[in-house]
XYZ file of C-alpha atoms in Angstrom:
565
model
C 0.000 0.000 0.000
C 1.305 3.453 -0.877
C 2.677 5.251 2.178
C 1.414 8.720 2.957
C 3.737 11.670 3.554
C 3.043 12.467 7.169
C 5.038 13.836 10.086
C 4.454 12.949 13.694
C 5.152 15.594 16.319
C 6.028 14.525 19.853
C 5.986 17.064 22.650
C 8.205 17.693 25.666
C 6.755 20.421 27.868
C 9.698 21.157 30.137
C 13.181 22.411 29.376
C 15.429 20.129 31.394
C 19.094 19.612 30.458
C 19.535 16.451 28.412
C 15.928 15.491 28.992
C 15.530 14.178 25.477
C 16.206 10.648 26.693
C 14.237 10.617 29.918
C 11.242 8.601 28.717
C 11.588 4.999 27.631
C 8.077 4.900 26.164
C 7.440 7.161 23.185
C 4.881 9.955 23.678
C 1.639 9.509 21.748
C 1.740 10.639 18.109
C 0.493 14.088 17.201
C -1.085 16.222 16.216
C -2.336 16.002 19.788
C -0.582 18.631 21.856
C -2.507 21.726 22.854
C 0.015 23.618 24.960
C 2.684 26.088 23.786
C 5.749 24.286 22.508
C 9.100 24.680 24.172
C 11.093 21.641 23.116
C 9.454 19.127 20.822
C 10.464 15.997 18.967
C 9.467 15.167 15.399
C 9.387 11.705 13.858
C 10.073 11.232 10.161
C 8.555 7.852 9.237
C 10.586 5.732 6.857
C 13.938 6.613 8.371
C 16.147 3.822 9.736
C 14.582 2.138 12.752
C 16.111 -0.023 15.450
C 16.658 0.059 19.211
C 16.938 3.177 21.288
C 19.883 3.491 23.677
C 18.554 5.138 26.827
C 21.072 5.814 29.617
C 18.377 7.516 31.716
C 16.099 4.469 31.859
C 15.635 2.730 35.188
C 18.548 0.345 35.884
C 17.881 -3.341 36.186
C 17.780 -4.720 32.655
C 21.376 -5.932 32.971
C 20.917 -7.656 36.334
C 19.121 -10.652 34.808
C 20.796 -14.029 34.592
C 21.828 -14.981 31.069
C 21.499 -18.569 29.897
C 24.808 -18.428 28.051
C 28.222 -18.024 29.649
C 29.130 -14.492 30.745
C 32.228 -12.445 31.454
C 32.521 -9.525 33.902
C 32.559 -5.958 32.601
C 33.620 -3.264 35.054
C 32.517 0.284 34.339
C 34.398 3.042 36.176
C 32.836 6.526 35.889
C 35.018 9.574 36.573
C 33.850 13.165 36.565
C 35.860 16.092 35.196
C 37.722 16.372 38.501
C 38.789 12.712 38.308
C 36.489 11.594 41.137
C 34.070 8.686 40.967
C 30.736 9.859 39.544
C 27.779 8.162 41.261
C 25.397 10.381 39.289
C 26.472 8.955 35.929
C 23.896 7.299 33.688
C 25.068 4.515 31.409
C 23.615 2.012 28.952
C 25.280 -1.011 27.355
C 23.789 -2.420 24.127
C 24.952 -5.384 22.040
C 25.301 -5.174 18.265
C 23.180 -8.322 17.912
C 20.421 -6.417 19.814
C 19.941 -9.123 22.443
C 21.227 -6.886 25.262
C 20.204 -3.256 25.789
C 19.829 -1.825 29.256
C 20.787 0.859 31.734
C 23.402 0.144 34.387
C 23.141 0.782 38.121
C 26.415 2.678 38.509
C 26.355 2.527 42.308
C 29.149 4.641 43.770
C 30.528 5.275 40.296
C 32.143 1.881 39.699
C 30.107 -1.223 39.002
C 30.490 -4.647 37.420
C 27.943 -6.408 35.201
C 28.120 -9.911 33.779
C 27.424 -10.058 30.041
C 27.672 -12.656 27.295
C 30.786 -12.269 25.129
C 30.119 -10.120 22.083
C 30.353 -6.678 20.572
C 28.744 -3.765 22.416
C 28.118 -0.030 22.395
C 28.558 1.912 25.631
C 26.911 5.316 26.139
C 27.313 7.342 29.328
C 26.208 10.748 30.597
C 28.624 11.877 33.311
C 27.716 15.026 35.282
C 30.187 17.421 36.861
C 28.506 20.354 38.557
C 26.334 22.041 35.927
C 28.065 20.304 33.004
C 27.329 16.980 31.341
C 29.892 14.919 29.443
C 28.454 12.550 26.836
C 30.843 9.626 26.378
C 30.366 7.067 23.618
C 32.357 3.928 22.878
C 30.922 2.647 19.568
C 32.740 -0.679 19.773
C 33.563 -2.734 22.849
C 34.690 -6.230 21.855
C 34.003 -8.133 25.062
C 35.796 -11.493 25.018
C 37.146 -11.677 28.583
C 36.959 -9.814 31.872
C 37.359 -6.137 30.988
C 37.309 -2.660 32.497
C 36.071 0.429 30.693
C 36.964 3.793 32.204
C 34.346 6.389 31.343
C 36.447 9.452 32.090
C 34.750 12.814 31.622
C 38.178 14.429 31.445
C 38.483 12.967 27.942
C 35.539 15.069 26.831
C 35.944 18.396 25.081
C 33.415 21.251 24.926
C 31.192 22.162 22.014
C 32.354 25.594 20.870
C 29.913 26.912 18.303
C 29.560 30.653 17.806
C 27.347 32.634 15.438
C 28.732 35.880 14.077
C 25.690 37.834 15.219
C 26.173 39.602 18.535
C 22.430 39.836 19.208
C 21.821 36.087 19.596
C 22.528 33.483 22.276
C 22.423 29.686 22.394
C 18.807 28.544 22.761
C 19.031 24.784 22.147
C 21.432 21.968 21.272
C 20.676 18.387 20.267
C 23.014 15.405 19.889
C 22.360 12.391 17.668
C 24.193 9.060 17.443
C 23.490 5.970 15.336
C 25.489 2.724 15.320
C 24.832 0.101 12.662
C 23.703 -3.159 14.276
C 24.495 -6.653 13.023
C 21.117 -7.014 11.292
C 21.446 -3.704 9.411
C 19.165 -1.744 11.720
C 20.481 0.806 14.213
C 21.300 1.347 17.856
C 20.712 5.034 18.430
C 20.084 7.850 20.857
C 19.054 11.487 20.659
C 19.231 14.025 23.460
C 18.940 17.768 23.928
C 19.815 20.631 26.248
C 18.508 24.175 26.408
C 21.960 25.730 26.013
C 25.261 24.768 24.447
C 27.494 25.945 27.277
C 27.473 22.982 29.725
C 27.846 20.234 27.097
C 31.005 18.157 26.562
C 31.543 15.026 24.466
C 34.129 12.352 23.694
C 34.508 9.207 21.649
C 36.209 6.363 23.485
C 38.000 3.680 21.520
C 38.963 3.664 17.850
C 37.119 5.243 14.937
C 35.073 2.899 12.749
C 34.186 2.805 9.025
C 31.975 5.696 7.949
C 29.051 3.401 7.214
C 28.908 2.004 10.752
C 28.586 5.177 12.841
C 27.014 8.565 12.209
C 26.840 11.433 14.716
C 25.305 14.887 14.412
C 25.005 18.024 16.503
C 22.277 20.624 16.009
C 22.444 24.088 17.538
C 19.851 26.860 17.636
C 20.346 30.543 18.364
C 17.901 33.390 18.966
C 17.677 36.875 20.459
C 16.996 36.664 24.236
C 13.805 38.371 25.363
C 13.514 40.633 28.391
C 13.308 37.582 30.644
C 15.776 35.510 28.628
C 13.043 33.333 27.096
C 13.703 34.286 23.438
C 10.156 35.633 23.033
C 9.705 38.073 20.145
C 13.017 37.063 18.574
C 13.214 38.524 15.041
C 15.835 36.045 13.916
C 16.866 32.426 14.561
C 19.790 30.301 13.405
C 19.792 26.500 13.149
C 22.995 24.612 12.325
C 23.628 20.914 11.708
C 27.060 19.267 11.621
C 27.673 15.575 11.027
C 30.650 13.216 11.357
C 30.786 9.630 10.122
C 32.716 6.766 11.639
C 32.959 8.348 15.096
C 31.244 10.287 17.838
C 32.249 13.855 18.662
C 35.186 14.719 20.870
C 34.189 18.327 21.324
C 33.451 20.478 18.319
C 34.510 23.945 17.117
C 32.728 26.084 14.537
C 32.288 29.772 13.805
C 29.028 30.239 11.910
C 28.811 33.053 9.397
C 25.203 34.010 8.583
C 26.057 34.201 4.887
C 26.898 30.467 4.940
C 23.297 29.635 5.918
C 20.040 29.885 3.968
C 17.717 32.707 5.138
C 13.968 32.078 5.166
C 11.714 35.041 5.887
C 8.524 33.756 7.512
C 5.568 36.159 7.543
C 3.278 35.041 10.369
C -0.391 35.993 9.919
C -2.960 36.085 12.748
C -6.750 36.183 12.977
C -7.477 38.014 16.220
C -6.236 40.749 18.568
C -4.065 39.499 21.406
C -3.219 36.289 19.586
C 0.331 34.957 19.665
C 2.324 33.201 16.973
C 4.863 30.442 17.479
C 7.323 29.379 14.767
C 9.850 26.536 14.671
C 12.218 24.969 12.178
C 13.593 21.453 12.588
C 16.762 20.603 10.687
C 16.773 16.817 10.450
C 19.874 14.782 11.252
C 21.009 12.324 8.547
C 19.561 8.806 8.921
C 17.897 9.633 12.259
C 14.191 8.980 12.778
C 13.583 11.511 15.579
C 14.622 15.156 15.623
C 14.572 17.942 18.226
C 13.656 21.613 17.919
C 11.833 24.339 19.817
C 9.252 27.007 19.070
C 9.787 30.769 19.372
C 6.757 32.818 20.374
C 5.759 36.408 19.765
C 2.719 38.645 20.075
C 0.539 39.248 17.046
C 1.456 39.148 13.389
C 5.180 39.433 12.746
C 8.055 38.459 10.490
C 10.889 36.150 11.555
C 14.049 35.472 9.552
C 15.212 31.892 10.063
C 18.709 30.895 8.937
C 19.136 27.160 8.343
C 21.930 24.800 7.344
C 22.023 24.360 3.537
C 21.656 20.921 1.982
C 19.555 19.563 4.839
C 15.935 18.475 5.074
C 14.073 21.098 7.083
C 10.632 20.717 8.653
C 8.620 23.760 9.704
C 5.915 24.197 12.339
C 3.619 27.134 13.121
C 1.018 27.836 15.787
C -1.466 30.626 16.372
C -2.899 30.813 19.892
C -5.497 33.080 21.495
C -3.032 34.335 24.106
C 0.252 33.609 25.805
C 1.190 30.908 28.269
C 0.014 27.445 29.205
C -3.644 28.443 29.579
C -4.020 29.707 26.023
C -5.995 27.864 23.346
C -4.540 26.580 20.107
C -6.257 28.292 17.166
C -4.340 26.799 14.246
C -1.242 24.661 13.812
C 0.479 24.232 10.457
C 3.444 22.314 9.085
C 5.561 22.234 5.949
C 8.952 21.349 4.485
C 11.884 23.308 3.045
C 13.615 21.975 -0.043
C 17.175 20.674 0.252
C 17.986 22.697 -2.857
C 17.648 26.069 -1.108
C 20.939 27.933 -1.390
C 22.793 30.582 0.661
C 22.827 34.037 -0.845
C 19.123 34.058 -1.631
C 16.278 34.940 0.755
C 13.157 32.764 0.562
C 9.865 34.277 1.754
C 6.895 32.232 2.972
C 3.515 33.275 4.375
C 2.065 31.228 7.258
C -1.601 31.150 8.296
C -2.579 33.422 5.408
C -6.217 33.330 4.300
C -8.048 31.578 2.886
C -7.633 28.475 5.072
C -9.415 25.821 3.025
C -9.395 22.141 1.939
C -6.230 21.004 0.178
C -5.657 17.438 -1.007
C -1.918 16.999 -1.446
C -0.207 14.118 -3.205
C -0.874 10.649 -1.754
C -3.278 11.951 0.912
C -6.423 10.392 -0.607
C -5.654 6.965 -2.067
C -7.368 3.741 -3.133
C -5.159 0.643 -2.899
C -6.942 -2.406 -4.215
C -10.333 -1.959 -2.550
C -9.123 0.020 0.471
C -9.644 3.787 0.709
C -7.395 5.998 2.835
C -7.709 9.743 3.377
C -5.738 12.114 5.597
C -5.871 15.675 4.258
C -6.401 19.133 5.710
C -9.669 21.041 5.721
C -8.018 24.345 6.572
C -4.587 24.436 4.993
C -3.350 27.984 4.442
C -2.977 29.830 1.131
C 0.645 28.680 0.791
C -0.405 25.048 1.190
C 0.884 24.457 4.713
C -0.998 21.558 6.301
C -3.331 22.791 9.044
C -5.175 21.407 12.049
C -6.508 22.760 15.341
C -8.816 22.314 18.319
C -12.073 21.522 16.535
C -15.494 21.696 18.182
C -17.104 19.238 15.787
C -15.910 17.376 12.718
C -16.944 14.501 10.476
C -15.735 12.676 7.373
C -18.030 10.287 5.466
C -17.658 8.026 2.451
C -20.662 6.848 0.401
C -20.671 4.129 -2.250
C -23.566 4.343 -4.705
C -25.414 6.463 -2.155
C -24.880 4.094 0.780
C -22.754 5.211 3.751
C -19.748 2.875 4.070
C -17.521 4.781 6.507
C -17.725 7.653 8.955
C -15.091 9.236 11.177
C -15.431 12.114 13.673
C -12.226 13.772 12.406
C -11.779 16.362 9.671
C -10.254 14.990 6.492
C -9.632 11.484 7.796
C -11.177 8.091 7.083
C -9.152 6.269 9.716
C -6.696 3.462 9.051
C -8.405 2.366 5.859
C -11.899 1.577 4.595
C -12.482 -1.569 2.573
C -15.209 -1.391 -0.072
C -16.735 -3.855 -2.505
C -14.667 -4.836 -5.526
C -15.375 -3.074 -8.792
C -16.408 0.287 -10.130
C -18.937 2.474 -8.330
C -19.921 6.084 -7.734
C -18.505 7.621 -4.566
C -19.212 10.680 -2.480
C -16.589 11.839 0.024
C -17.581 14.632 2.357
C -15.835 16.272 5.269
C -16.776 19.179 7.513
C -15.483 20.946 10.584
C -16.682 23.527 13.084
C -13.632 25.149 14.624
C -13.000 26.533 18.104
C -14.506 29.943 18.877
C -10.979 31.396 19.019
C -10.668 30.744 15.264
C -12.120 33.923 13.755
C -11.308 32.931 10.158
C -12.472 29.787 8.340
C -14.766 29.140 11.271
C -16.668 26.392 9.441
C -15.442 24.454 6.431
C -17.229 21.836 4.361
C -16.103 19.973 1.248
C -17.892 17.407 -0.905
C -16.315 15.379 -3.711
C -18.123 13.040 -6.115
C -16.211 10.683 -8.388
C -16.168 7.190 -9.879
C -13.587 4.654 -8.710
C -12.708 1.090 -9.684
C -10.529 -1.527 -7.958
C -7.008 -0.092 -7.962
C -3.568 -1.629 -8.127
C -1.922 -2.800 -4.917
C 0.500 0.148 -5.144
C -2.448 2.517 -4.913
C -4.006 5.215 -7.059
C -4.630 8.803 -5.999
C -8.309 9.748 -5.982
C -9.480 12.393 -8.499
C -10.202 15.122 -5.961
C -10.073 18.827 -6.844
C -9.141 21.609 -4.394
C -10.121 25.290 -4.634
C -7.606 27.765 -3.235
C -8.543 31.426 -2.732
C -5.865 34.128 -2.440
C -7.372 37.441 -1.297
C -4.994 40.368 -0.813
C -5.171 40.236 2.988
C -3.016 42.090 5.480
C -1.166 40.327 8.322
C -4.405 40.068 10.319
C -6.175 38.337 7.400
C -8.361 41.345 6.630
C -9.006 43.119 3.316
C -9.883 46.792 2.904
C -13.572 47.061 1.996
C -14.250 48.155 -1.574
C -17.460 48.317 -3.576
C -16.407 45.371 -5.716
C -14.717 42.183 -4.509
C -12.055 40.717 -6.802
C -11.040 37.323 -5.432
C -8.237 35.371 -7.167
C -8.390 31.583 -6.902
C -7.051 28.358 -8.388
C -8.544 24.896 -8.894
C -6.026 22.039 -8.728
C -6.310 18.237 -8.684
C -4.589 15.952 -6.236
C -1.132 15.450 -7.824
C -0.850 12.092 -9.518
C -4.606 11.611 -9.910
C -6.233 10.813 -13.268
C -8.731 13.629 -13.877
C -10.615 15.059 -16.838
C -10.511 18.534 -18.375
C -11.637 21.123 -15.863
C -14.768 23.066 -16.701
C -15.394 26.654 -15.673
C -15.852 26.830 -11.894
C -18.538 28.865 -10.147
C -18.168 31.009 -7.016
C -20.583 32.626 -4.573
C -19.776 35.017 -1.737
C -21.644 35.928 1.445
C -21.392 38.696 4.012
C -23.682 37.065 6.593
C -21.879 33.758 7.276
C -23.681 31.868 4.519
C -27.289 32.795 5.281
C -27.536 34.469 1.872
C -25.273 34.137 -1.165
C -24.602 36.192 -4.275
C -23.071 34.780 -7.451
C -19.756 36.072 -8.726
C -18.590 36.477 -12.295
C -15.615 34.184 -12.902
C -12.936 35.183 -15.422
C -9.701 33.461 -16.339
C -6.478 35.097 -15.174
C -3.120 33.469 -15.899
C -3.197 29.906 -14.616
C -6.175 30.624 -12.384
C -9.334 32.644 -12.096
C -10.783 35.774 -10.511
C -14.259 35.881 -8.957
C -15.851 39.340 -9.238
C -18.928 40.427 -7.277
C -20.416 43.399 -5.468
C -19.134 43.342 -1.902
C -21.981 42.425 0.475
C -22.544 44.104 3.863
C -20.891 42.370 6.808
C -17.646 42.049 8.717
C -16.384 38.926 6.933
C -16.584 37.285 3.533
C -17.604 33.641 3.189
C -17.019 31.728 -0.039
C -18.616 28.783 -1.811
C -17.132 27.239 -4.952
C -18.122 24.435 -7.320
C -15.938 22.761 -9.954
C -16.180 19.684 -12.177
C -14.245 18.044 -14.986
C -15.031 16.142 -18.182
C -14.609 12.779 -16.397
C -17.460 13.557 -13.996
C -15.327 14.376 -10.963
C -16.847 17.271 -9.027
C -16.374 19.227 -5.820
C -18.240 21.795 -3.761
C -16.339 23.635 -1.039
C -17.687 26.143 1.485
C -15.667 28.307 3.896
C -17.461 30.589 6.357
C -15.670 33.738 7.561
C -12.909 33.111 5.033
C -11.386 36.570 5.613
C -12.288 39.848 7.278
C -13.194 43.288 5.985
C -11.922 46.550 7.459
């Protein structure tokens, strides 16, 4: 079955040094969080999987009795002063993945009995406010052995951005060791500042294909309380070494070596806050750390990112500041690896009209199984959107008979199996959004199409999307004029087999859809413009219909699509 392009966001609500490895069980997949983001973790499905190395897990996994013969391994932990470190946290994992557990370090020196074999040892050794991350990618355990995990071997991370206004706001470390079966033994961890972090590789370097390590740093302008609120600029770097872990790291970052992205953050209500984050993904890693940077109202943030990397973006609008605020809209997107330094890229977030958008592979039939997972209020730039909905529903009909229903906007669940053969289908989805959402307050979309049994690889459904692009300001309002001229496009799901598009029709309303007036639609470039007398009212609602020569049709309605001033 064709896989869908989807990101999963995992949330950590507290900023605790090196807390990225504190939970052995993964948090539930998003989008589910409703609180302001500080540090968060994003999963990219399809990346190399395997076993997580978790030094902060509860000790005990290595105290079991093994059926095979064992040899003693003594682990001596020394802090940066050379003293035993009872606060150290260590995990030992075998390359055959039969052993993976945290060690009870006791007073700082402990002995565990393990079967002979090849292991990875990872240790976090504290000294005062600093933490030394020590990694031995290969321990060939054949006889009684002692490993000294000496924090004095570790060197600091010295990364500096040539911008005197910014300070370190986050650092993340990534490590992946190829296991015997081709999967990975890996860990990721983060801290809220670069300063107290040291690192060292113990033992010899290995071939580049067996070990990969990365360090991500973020930088922003400190706010009045040091919380980086209202920062106008952020920097995110990513550096990677192969065949070894880091033993310290030095880099001076020149802004001109990074790619600048200017993000224009739109809002829908007075007193609302905006939160923006970029996540630069580490090579071959499945999970990635970042943090959000909040500000009041509509604003523009320039985000410098490492070139040649895959970058994920996240946005939130909330109805206020702090943990008690309500999520209005969350959106996500990607930045192309081909973006180059020396050129500024500008993107609008949360810009009206927020409306249905069926992107590639998000509505698919594989054999006789339907899957759908698309947004009902993606923004004008195509960023995928979701939020705290009051009521939502998605329904699928086959030849007029209801075959599936789900109380979520744009989703049919894990898959809906239908009868073999060709039939007429009706897919409808609707949402009533939270009262804090003053734009696109209610959205409904209906698609009708014919579909036959598809190949096992899957076929994209012939669904059309209507995207309106009014000339709104940063609060998603348009200056009232006597005549409304509303540009829009009609596009099919990429990869779908559709017919020739006929001329679409558009209606607008000034009273939240109680009455409608038809617009004149004219072609303009690759799209259209709907022209109508502007109705009385504080907002404009829109309703559009489109169909093609193959009989595929859609009707989409958005109430309070944008405001008038």
